[in-house]
Coordinates of C-alpha atoms and ligand atoms in Angstrom, one line a residue:
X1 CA 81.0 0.6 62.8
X2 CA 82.8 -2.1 60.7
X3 CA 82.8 -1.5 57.1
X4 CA 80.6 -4.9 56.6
X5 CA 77.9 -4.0 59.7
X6 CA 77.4 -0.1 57.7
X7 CA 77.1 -1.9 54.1
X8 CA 74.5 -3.7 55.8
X9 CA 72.9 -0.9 57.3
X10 CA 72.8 1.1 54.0
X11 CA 71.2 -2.1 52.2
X12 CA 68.8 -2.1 54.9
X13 CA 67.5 2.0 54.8
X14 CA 67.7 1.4 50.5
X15 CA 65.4 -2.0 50.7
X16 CA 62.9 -0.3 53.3
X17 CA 62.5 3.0 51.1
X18 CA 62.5 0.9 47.9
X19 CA 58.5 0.6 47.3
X20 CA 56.8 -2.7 46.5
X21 CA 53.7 -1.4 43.8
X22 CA 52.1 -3.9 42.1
X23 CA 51.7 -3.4 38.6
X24 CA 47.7 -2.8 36.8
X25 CA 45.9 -5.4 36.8
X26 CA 45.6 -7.2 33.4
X27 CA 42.7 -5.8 31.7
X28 CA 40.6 -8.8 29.7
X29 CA 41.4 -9.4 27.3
X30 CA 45.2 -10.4 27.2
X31 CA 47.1 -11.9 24.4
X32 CA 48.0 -15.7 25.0
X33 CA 52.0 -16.3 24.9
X34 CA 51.7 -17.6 21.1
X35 CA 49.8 -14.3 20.3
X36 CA 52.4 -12.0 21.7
X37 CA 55.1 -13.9 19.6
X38 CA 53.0 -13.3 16.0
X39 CA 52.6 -9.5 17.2
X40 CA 56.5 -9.6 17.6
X41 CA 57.5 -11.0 14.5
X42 CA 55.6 -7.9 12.8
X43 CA 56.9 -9.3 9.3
X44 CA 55.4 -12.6 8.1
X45 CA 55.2 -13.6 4.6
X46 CA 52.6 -15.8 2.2
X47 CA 53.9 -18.1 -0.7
X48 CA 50.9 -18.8 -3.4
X49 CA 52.6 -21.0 -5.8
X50 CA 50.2 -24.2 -7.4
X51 CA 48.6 -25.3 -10.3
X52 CA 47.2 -22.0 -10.8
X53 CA 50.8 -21.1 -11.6
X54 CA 51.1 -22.5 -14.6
X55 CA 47.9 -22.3 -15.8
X56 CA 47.3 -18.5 -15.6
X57 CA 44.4 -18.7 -13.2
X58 CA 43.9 -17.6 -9.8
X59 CA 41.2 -19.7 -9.1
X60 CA 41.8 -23.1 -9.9
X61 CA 38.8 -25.3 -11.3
X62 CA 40.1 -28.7 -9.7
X63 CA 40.1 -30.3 -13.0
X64 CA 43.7 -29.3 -13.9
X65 CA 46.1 -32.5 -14.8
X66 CA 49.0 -33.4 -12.0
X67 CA 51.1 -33.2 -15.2
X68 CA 51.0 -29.3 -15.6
X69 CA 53.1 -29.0 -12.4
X70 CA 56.8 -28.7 -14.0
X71 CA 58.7 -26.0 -12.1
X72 CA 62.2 -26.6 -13.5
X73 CA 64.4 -24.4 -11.3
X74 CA 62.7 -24.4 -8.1
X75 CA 64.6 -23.7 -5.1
X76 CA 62.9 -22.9 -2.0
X77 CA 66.3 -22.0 -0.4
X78 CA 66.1 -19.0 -2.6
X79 CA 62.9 -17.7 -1.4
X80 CA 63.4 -18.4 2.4
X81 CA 66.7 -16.9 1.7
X82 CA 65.3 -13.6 0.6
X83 CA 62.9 -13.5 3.2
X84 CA 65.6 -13.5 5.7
X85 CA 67.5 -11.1 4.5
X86 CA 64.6 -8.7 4.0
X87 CA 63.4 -8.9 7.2
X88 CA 60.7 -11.5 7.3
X89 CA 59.8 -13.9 10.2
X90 CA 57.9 -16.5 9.0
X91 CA 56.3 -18.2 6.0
X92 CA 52.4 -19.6 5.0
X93 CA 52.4 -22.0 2.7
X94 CA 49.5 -22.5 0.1
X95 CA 49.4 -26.4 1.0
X96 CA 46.4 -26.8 -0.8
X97 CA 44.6 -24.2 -2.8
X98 CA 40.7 -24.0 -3.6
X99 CA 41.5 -26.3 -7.2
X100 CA 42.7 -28.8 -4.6
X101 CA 46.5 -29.6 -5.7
X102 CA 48.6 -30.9 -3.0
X103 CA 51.7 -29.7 -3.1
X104 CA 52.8 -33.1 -0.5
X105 CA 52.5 -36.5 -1.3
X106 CA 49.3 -36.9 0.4
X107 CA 47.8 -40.6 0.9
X108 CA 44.7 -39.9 0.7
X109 CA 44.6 -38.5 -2.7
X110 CA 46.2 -38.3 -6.5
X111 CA 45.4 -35.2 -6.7
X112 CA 49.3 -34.3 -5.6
X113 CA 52.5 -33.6 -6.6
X114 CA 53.2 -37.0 -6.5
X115 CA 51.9 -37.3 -9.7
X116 CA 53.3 -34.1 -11.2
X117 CA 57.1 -34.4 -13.8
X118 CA 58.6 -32.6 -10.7
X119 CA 61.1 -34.5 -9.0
X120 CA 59.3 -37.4 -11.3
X121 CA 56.8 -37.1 -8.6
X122 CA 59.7 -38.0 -5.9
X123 CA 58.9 -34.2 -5.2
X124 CA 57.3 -32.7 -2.1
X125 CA 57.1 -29.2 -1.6
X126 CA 55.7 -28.5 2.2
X127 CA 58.7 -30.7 2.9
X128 CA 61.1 -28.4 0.8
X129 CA 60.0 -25.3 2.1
X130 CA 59.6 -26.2 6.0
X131 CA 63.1 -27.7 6.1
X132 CA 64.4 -24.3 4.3
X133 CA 62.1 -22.7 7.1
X134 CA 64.2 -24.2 9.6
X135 CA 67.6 -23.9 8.5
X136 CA 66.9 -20.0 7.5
X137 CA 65.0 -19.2 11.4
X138 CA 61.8 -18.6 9.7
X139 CA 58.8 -19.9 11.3
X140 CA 56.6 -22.2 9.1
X141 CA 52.3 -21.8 8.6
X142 CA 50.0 -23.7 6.5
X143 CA 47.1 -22.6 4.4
X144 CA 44.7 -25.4 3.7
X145 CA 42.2 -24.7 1.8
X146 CA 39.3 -25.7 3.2
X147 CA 37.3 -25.3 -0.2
X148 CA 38.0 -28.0 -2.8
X149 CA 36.8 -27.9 -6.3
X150 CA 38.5 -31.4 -7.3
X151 CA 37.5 -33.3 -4.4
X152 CA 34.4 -36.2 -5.3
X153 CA 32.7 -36.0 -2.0
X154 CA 33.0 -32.1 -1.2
X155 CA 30.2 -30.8 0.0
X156 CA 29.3 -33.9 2.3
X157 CA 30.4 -35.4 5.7
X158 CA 33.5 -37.5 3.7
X159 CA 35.4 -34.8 2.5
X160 CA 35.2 -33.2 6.2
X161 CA 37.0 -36.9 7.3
X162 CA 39.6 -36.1 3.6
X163 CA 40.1 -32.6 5.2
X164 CA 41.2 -33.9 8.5
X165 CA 43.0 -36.9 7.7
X166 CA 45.3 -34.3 5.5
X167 CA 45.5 -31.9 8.6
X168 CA 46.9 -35.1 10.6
X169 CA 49.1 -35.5 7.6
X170 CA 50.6 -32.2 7.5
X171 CA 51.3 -31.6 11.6
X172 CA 52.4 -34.7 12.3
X173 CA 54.9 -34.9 9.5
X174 CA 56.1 -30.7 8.8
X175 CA 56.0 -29.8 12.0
X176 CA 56.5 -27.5 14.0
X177 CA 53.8 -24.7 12.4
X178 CA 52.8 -21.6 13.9
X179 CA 50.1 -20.6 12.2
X180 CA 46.6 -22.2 10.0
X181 CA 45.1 -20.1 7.9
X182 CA 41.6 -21.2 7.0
X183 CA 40.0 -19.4 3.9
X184 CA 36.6 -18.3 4.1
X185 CA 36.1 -17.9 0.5
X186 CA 33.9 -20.2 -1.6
X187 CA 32.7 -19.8 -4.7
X188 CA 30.3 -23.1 -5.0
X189 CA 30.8 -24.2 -8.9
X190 CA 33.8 -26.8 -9.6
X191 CA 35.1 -29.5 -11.0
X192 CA 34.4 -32.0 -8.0
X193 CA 35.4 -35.3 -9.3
X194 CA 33.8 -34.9 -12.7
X195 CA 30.9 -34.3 -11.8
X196 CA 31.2 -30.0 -12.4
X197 CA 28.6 -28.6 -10.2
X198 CA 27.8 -26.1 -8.2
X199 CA 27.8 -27.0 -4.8
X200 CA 26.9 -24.5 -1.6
X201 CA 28.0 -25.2 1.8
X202 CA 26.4 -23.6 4.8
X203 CA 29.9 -21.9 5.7
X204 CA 28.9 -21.3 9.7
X205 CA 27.7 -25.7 9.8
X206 CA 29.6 -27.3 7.4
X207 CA 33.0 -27.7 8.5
X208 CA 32.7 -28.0 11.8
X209 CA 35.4 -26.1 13.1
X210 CA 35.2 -26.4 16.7
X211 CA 36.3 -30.6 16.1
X212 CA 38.6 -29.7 13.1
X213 CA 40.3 -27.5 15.9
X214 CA 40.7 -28.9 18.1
X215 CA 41.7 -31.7 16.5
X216 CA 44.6 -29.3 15.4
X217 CA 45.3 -28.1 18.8
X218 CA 46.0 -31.6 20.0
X219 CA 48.7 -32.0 17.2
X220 CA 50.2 -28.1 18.0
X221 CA 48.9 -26.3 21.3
X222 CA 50.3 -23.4 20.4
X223 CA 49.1 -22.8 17.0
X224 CA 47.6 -19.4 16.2
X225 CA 44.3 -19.8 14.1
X226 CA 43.5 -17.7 11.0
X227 CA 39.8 -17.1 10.0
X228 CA 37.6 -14.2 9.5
X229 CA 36.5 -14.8 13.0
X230 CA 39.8 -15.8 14.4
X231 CA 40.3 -17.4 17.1
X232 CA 44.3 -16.9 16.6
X233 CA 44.0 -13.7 14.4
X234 CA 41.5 -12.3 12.3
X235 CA 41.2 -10.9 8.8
X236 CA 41.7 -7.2 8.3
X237 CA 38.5 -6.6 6.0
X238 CA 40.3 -5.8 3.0
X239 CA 43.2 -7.5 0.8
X240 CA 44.7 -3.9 0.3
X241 CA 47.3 -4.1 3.2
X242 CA 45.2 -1.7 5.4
X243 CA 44.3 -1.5 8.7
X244 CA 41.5 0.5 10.7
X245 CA 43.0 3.5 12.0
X246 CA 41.8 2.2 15.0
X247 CA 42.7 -1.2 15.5
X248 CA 41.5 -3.0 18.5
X249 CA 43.0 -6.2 19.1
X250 CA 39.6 -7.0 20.9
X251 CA 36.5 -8.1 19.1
X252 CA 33.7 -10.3 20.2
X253 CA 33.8 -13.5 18.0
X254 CA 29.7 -14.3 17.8
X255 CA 29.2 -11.7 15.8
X256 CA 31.5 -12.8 13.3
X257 CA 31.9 -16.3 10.8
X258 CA 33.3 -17.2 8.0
X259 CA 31.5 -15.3 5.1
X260 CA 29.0 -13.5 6.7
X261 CA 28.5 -10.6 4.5
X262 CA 29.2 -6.8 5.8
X263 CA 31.8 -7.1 8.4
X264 CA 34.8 -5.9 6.8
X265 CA 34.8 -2.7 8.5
X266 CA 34.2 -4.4 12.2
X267 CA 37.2 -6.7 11.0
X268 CA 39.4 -3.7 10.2
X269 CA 38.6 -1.9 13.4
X270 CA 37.7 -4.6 15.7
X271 CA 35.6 -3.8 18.9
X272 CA 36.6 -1.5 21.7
X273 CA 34.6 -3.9 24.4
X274 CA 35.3 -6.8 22.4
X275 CA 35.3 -9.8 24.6
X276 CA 38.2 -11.5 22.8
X277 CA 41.7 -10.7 22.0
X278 CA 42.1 -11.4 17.8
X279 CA 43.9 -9.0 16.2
X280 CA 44.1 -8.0 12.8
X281 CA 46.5 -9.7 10.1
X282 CA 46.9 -8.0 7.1
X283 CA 47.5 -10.0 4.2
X284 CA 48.1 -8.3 0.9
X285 CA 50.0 -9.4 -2.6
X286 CA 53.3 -7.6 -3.9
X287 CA 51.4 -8.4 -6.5
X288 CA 47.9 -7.7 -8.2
X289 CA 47.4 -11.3 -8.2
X290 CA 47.8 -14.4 -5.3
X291 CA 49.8 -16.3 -8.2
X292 CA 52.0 -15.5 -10.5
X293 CA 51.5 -14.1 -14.0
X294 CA 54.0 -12.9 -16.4
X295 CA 51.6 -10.4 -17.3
X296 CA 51.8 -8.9 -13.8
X297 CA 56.1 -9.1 -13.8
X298 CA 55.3 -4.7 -14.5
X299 CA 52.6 -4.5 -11.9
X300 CA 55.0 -5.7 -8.6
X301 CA 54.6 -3.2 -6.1
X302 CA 57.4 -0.6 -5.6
X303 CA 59.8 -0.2 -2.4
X304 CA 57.8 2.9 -2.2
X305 CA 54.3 1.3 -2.0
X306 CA 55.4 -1.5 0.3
X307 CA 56.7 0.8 2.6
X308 CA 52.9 2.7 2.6
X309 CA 51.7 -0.7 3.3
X310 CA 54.1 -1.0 6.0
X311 CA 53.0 1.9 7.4
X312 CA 49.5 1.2 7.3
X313 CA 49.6 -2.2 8.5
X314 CA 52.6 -3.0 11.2
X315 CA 52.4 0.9 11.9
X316 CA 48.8 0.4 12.7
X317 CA 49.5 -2.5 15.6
X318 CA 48.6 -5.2 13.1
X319 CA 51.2 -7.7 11.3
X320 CA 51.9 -7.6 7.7
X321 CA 51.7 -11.2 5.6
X322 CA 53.0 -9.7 2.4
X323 CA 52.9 -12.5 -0.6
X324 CA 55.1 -13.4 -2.9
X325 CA 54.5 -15.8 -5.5
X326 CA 57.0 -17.7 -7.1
X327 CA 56.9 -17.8 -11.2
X328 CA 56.8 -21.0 -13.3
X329 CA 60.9 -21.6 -12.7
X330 CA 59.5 -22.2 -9.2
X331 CA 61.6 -19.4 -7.8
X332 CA 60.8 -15.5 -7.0
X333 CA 60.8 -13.6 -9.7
X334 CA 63.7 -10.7 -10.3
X335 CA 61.0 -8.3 -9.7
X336 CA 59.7 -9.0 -6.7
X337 CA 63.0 -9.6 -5.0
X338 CA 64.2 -5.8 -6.3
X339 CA 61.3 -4.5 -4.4
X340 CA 61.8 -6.9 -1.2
X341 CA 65.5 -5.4 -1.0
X342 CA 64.1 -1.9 -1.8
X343 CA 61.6 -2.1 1.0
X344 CA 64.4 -3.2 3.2
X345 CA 66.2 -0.4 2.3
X346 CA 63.2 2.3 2.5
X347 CA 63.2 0.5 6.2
X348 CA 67.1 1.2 7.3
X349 CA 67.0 4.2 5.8
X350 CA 63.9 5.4 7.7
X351 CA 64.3 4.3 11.0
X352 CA 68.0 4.3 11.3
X353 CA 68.5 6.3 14.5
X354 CA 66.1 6.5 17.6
X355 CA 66.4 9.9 18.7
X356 CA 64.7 9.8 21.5
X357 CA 66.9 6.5 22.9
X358 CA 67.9 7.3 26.8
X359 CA 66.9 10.9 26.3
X360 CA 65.5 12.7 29.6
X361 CA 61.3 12.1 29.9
X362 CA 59.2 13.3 32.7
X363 CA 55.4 12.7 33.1
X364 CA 52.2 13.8 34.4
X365 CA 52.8 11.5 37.0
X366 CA 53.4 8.1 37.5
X367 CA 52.3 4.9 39.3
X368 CA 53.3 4.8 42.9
X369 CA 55.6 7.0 42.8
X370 CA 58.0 4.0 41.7
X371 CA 60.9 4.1 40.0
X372 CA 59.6 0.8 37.6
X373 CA 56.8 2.8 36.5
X374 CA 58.6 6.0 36.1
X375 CA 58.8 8.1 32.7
X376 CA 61.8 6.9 31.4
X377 CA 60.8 2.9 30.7
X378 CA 59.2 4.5 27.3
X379 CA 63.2 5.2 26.3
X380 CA 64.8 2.4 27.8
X381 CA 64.8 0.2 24.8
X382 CA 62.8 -2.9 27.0
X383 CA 59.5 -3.8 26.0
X384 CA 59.6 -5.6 29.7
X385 CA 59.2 -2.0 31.4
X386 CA 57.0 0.8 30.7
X387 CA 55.1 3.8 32.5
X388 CA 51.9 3.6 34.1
X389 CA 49.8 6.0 36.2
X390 CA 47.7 5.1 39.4
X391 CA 44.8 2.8 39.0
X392 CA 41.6 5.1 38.2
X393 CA 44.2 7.9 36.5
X394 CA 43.0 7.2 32.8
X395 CA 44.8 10.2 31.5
X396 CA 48.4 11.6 31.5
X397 CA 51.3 12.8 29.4
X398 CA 55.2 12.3 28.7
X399 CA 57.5 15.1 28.0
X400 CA 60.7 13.9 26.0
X401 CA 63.3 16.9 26.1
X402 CA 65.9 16.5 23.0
X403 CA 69.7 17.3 24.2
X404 CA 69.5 19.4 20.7
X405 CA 66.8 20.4 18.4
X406 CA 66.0 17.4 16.0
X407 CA 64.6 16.7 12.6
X408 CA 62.0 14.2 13.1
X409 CA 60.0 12.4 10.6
X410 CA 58.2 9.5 12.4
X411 CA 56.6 9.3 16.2
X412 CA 56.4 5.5 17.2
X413 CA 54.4 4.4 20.2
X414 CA 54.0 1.1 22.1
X415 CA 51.6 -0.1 24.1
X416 CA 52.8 -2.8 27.1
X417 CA 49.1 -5.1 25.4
X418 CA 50.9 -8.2 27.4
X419 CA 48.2 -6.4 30.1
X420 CA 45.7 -5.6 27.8
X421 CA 45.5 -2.7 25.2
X422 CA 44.0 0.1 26.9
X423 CA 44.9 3.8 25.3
X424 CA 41.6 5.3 23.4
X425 CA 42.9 8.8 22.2
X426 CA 45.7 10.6 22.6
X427 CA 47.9 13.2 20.6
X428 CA 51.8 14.2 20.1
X429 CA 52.7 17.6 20.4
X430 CA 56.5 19.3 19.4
X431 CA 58.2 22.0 20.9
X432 CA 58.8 24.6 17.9
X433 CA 59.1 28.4 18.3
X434 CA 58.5 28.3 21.8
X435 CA 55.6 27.1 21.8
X436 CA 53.9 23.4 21.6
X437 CA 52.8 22.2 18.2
X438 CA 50.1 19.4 17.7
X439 CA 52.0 17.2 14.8
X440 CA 49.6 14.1 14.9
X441 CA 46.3 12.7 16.9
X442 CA 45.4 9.4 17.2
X443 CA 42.6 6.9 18.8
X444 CA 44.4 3.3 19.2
X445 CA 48.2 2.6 19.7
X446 CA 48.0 -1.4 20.4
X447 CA 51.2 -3.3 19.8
X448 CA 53.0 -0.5 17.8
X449 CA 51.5 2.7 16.1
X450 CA 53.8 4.4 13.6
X451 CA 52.9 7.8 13.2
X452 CA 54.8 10.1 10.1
X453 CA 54.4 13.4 10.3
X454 CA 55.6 16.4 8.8
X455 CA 59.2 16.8 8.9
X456 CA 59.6 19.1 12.3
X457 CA 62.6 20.4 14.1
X458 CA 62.4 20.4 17.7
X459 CA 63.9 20.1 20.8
X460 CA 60.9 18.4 22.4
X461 CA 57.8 16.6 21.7
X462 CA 55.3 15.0 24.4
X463 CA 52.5 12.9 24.2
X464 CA 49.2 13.1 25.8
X465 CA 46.9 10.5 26.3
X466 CA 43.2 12.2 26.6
X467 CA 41.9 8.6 27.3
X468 CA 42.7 5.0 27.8
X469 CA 40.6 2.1 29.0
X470 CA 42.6 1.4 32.2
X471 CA 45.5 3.3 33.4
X472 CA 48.0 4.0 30.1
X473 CA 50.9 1.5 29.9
X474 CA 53.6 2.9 27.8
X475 CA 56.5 0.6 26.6
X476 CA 58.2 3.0 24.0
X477 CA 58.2 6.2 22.4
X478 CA 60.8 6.5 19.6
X479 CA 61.9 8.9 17.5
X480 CA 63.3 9.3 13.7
Ligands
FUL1 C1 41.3 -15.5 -0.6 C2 41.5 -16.6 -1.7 O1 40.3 -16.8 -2.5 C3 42.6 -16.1 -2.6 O2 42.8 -16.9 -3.7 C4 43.9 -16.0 -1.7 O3 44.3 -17.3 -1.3 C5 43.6 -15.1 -0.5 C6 44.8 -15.1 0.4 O4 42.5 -15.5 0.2 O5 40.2 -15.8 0.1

């Protein structure tokens, strides 16, 4: 046999033993593309910086004079710098805030920066900050608020045509954007053109959202939409940077709206047979306030505290939009960028090493006896590959066996949600003393769940998965 004819014949016997098994089926709902990228970034940030900034409030009354606006020193550079180098991914805007300030030279109002002493109203903000967006890597999102205590005609049909004319404005000139957050909250009194009323909207009617979204979605296909009831991403419930315990990415949006009283915990959990996938966003101040006060400069949360909110939010499968408000220079305050770089640190320190990286894993079983489903995918350091167990085997477990015993802090699991998130309880055992220890229990894992436990030395620690939705699909298991 020539050398060439017995490389062919091995190829052969390898390609024929090599088995072809198709992976689970997806199991509704999936994440879209655009959905998979905001659970990637994990990291996402929130700038409140208006009016409201210089006049102390947090809730603007709409009556406030253009003229108040005077950052001296602002430099968005500096806060899209920082972001980067603390490890956040993108940035909302507060376009527009409830008092109805535009922070861009809008057309269709005087309301605006354009009449403000910065820049001698040359100035234009969503520009400013979506260019330093760009040049930095960060992704850009608007918040427009869709209450607006200055605007005349809120509360009728013409201020829904105001509300999407500035929409048109803002995609088709700051492009490209990411994400729209649209605020639920409205608290009906105002200044509305002079007139200072209280004026109620029916929050489910009024702004018809299905036309003002789609009208969006025409401008940016891939734009991830953020409401109480989605249909991007959800709220969390709570503005305390906390996420259910168990967090399903699934929720059926008819029983939620806008407003609607009494489902902060459904929010904060979402629904196990939820019919939609619109995972939880937690969004949460570094600060007791949205805007700045120099009264709060004492009050900035700690490295330590943002690192519990880390914990609870990405380490519960949600992502974390942490705000920062700039102060009246129009730049983030000393403060705030201490803690920033403290969390960062907290971070490193933390998660520096994956113990469990490439170590040997063996499981109950695995799907078709295939190598592409086999144990080790959870330590391969892909999020393309994981294990997975036959169709109809809903249970199982993963052994990791450390070369040497190990001190380990933190258990992070990830589910493969690309196909649906599936796992429904499971637990994490260690080897110590010869024997197997339970260290933590959970319900969900989702897109990452970040489990500390108490410090433990051990030479191996498995997971079991009592029950999942679907056959379990595991992407990682890491250990620090
Ligand atoms: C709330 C608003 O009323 C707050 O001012 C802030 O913008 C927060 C993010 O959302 O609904």
């Amino acid at each position: 046999m020539n050398k060439v004819f017995a490389s062919m014949v091995v190829l052969l016997i390898v390609s024929c033993s090599k088995k072809e098994v198709a992976p689970p089926a997806p199991l509704s709902p999936v994440p879209s593309e655009a959905q998979m990228a905001w659970h990637e970034m994990e990291l996402t940030s929130f700038v409140h910086f208006t009016i409201n900034t210089f006049t102390g409030l947090e809730w603007g009354m709409g009556s406030e004079s253009p003229s108040l606006f005077k950052p001296d020193q602002l430099d968005a550079e500096q806060w899209v710098s920082v972001l980067k180098e603390t490890g956040f991914n993108s940035l909302i805007l507060t376009c527009k805030h409830h008092d109805g300030f535009c922070l861009w030279p809008s057309q269709y109002t005087e309301h605006s920066i354009k009449n403000s002493p910065y820049k001698n109203g040359k100035g234009d903000l969503v520009r400013e900050v979506s260019e330093a967006c760009k040049k930095y890597g960060l992704k850009f999102g608007i918040y427009l608020s869709p209450w607006d205590r200055n605007h005349a005609e809120y509360g009728g049909p013409p201020y829904i045509t105001y509300y999407r004319d500035q929409l048109k404005e803002l995609f088709t000139n700051y492009g490209p954007v990411y994400e729209m957050w649209f605020d639920g909250a409205n608290g009906g009194t105002g200044y509305y053109g002079g007139t200072n009323q209280k004026r109620n909207i029916d929050g489910k009617t009024y702004y018809d959202w299905p036309n003002t979204l789609s009208l969006v979605k025409s401008m940016e296909p891939n734009i991830i939409f953020f409401s109480d009831a989605g249909p991007g991403v959800r709220w969390v419930g709570n503005e305390r940077g906390i996420a259910g315990e168990t967090n399903w990415n699934s929720i059926t949006p008819d029983t939620l709206y806008a407003g609607k009283a009494g489902i902060e915990k459904l929010l904060g959990t979402g629904a196990e047979n939820g019919t939609a996938w619109i995972p939880a966003e937690v969004d949460v101040s570094i600060r007791p306030g949205w805007f700045y006060h120099a009264e709060e400069d004492s009050l900035v949360k700690s490295p330590e505290q943002l690192f519990e909110i880390y914990l609870s939010s990405v380490g519960r499968g949600s992502t974390l939009l942490l705000n920062i408000p700039p102060d009246k220079r129009g730049l983030f305050h000393e403060n705030d960028v201490a803690s920033l770089r403290g969390f960062k640190q907290l971070l490193e320190q933390e998660f520096t090493t994956n113990l469990a990286a490439n170590v040997t894993v063996t499981a109950s079983s695995y799907r078709g006896d295939a190598e592409i489903y086999s144990a080790r995918q959870v330590v391969d350091d892909n999020k393309k590959t994981y294990w997975s167990t036959d169709d109809g085997v809903t249970s199982g477990q993963l052994e990791l066996n450390l070369v040497s015993p190990q001190k380990i802090k933190y258990v992070v699991l990830q589910e493969y949600i690309r196909s649906g998130q599936r796992v429904k309880s499971f637990y994490v055992e260690a080897w110590v003393n010869n024997a197997w220890q339970k260290i933590a229990e959970g319900t969900t894992i989702g897109y990452k769940r970040i489990l500390r436990v108490a410090p433990v030395e051990t030479s191996g620690v498995r997971l079991v998965i009592n029950e999942a939705k679907a056959s379990p699909m595991i992407t990682t298991i890491a250990l620090y």
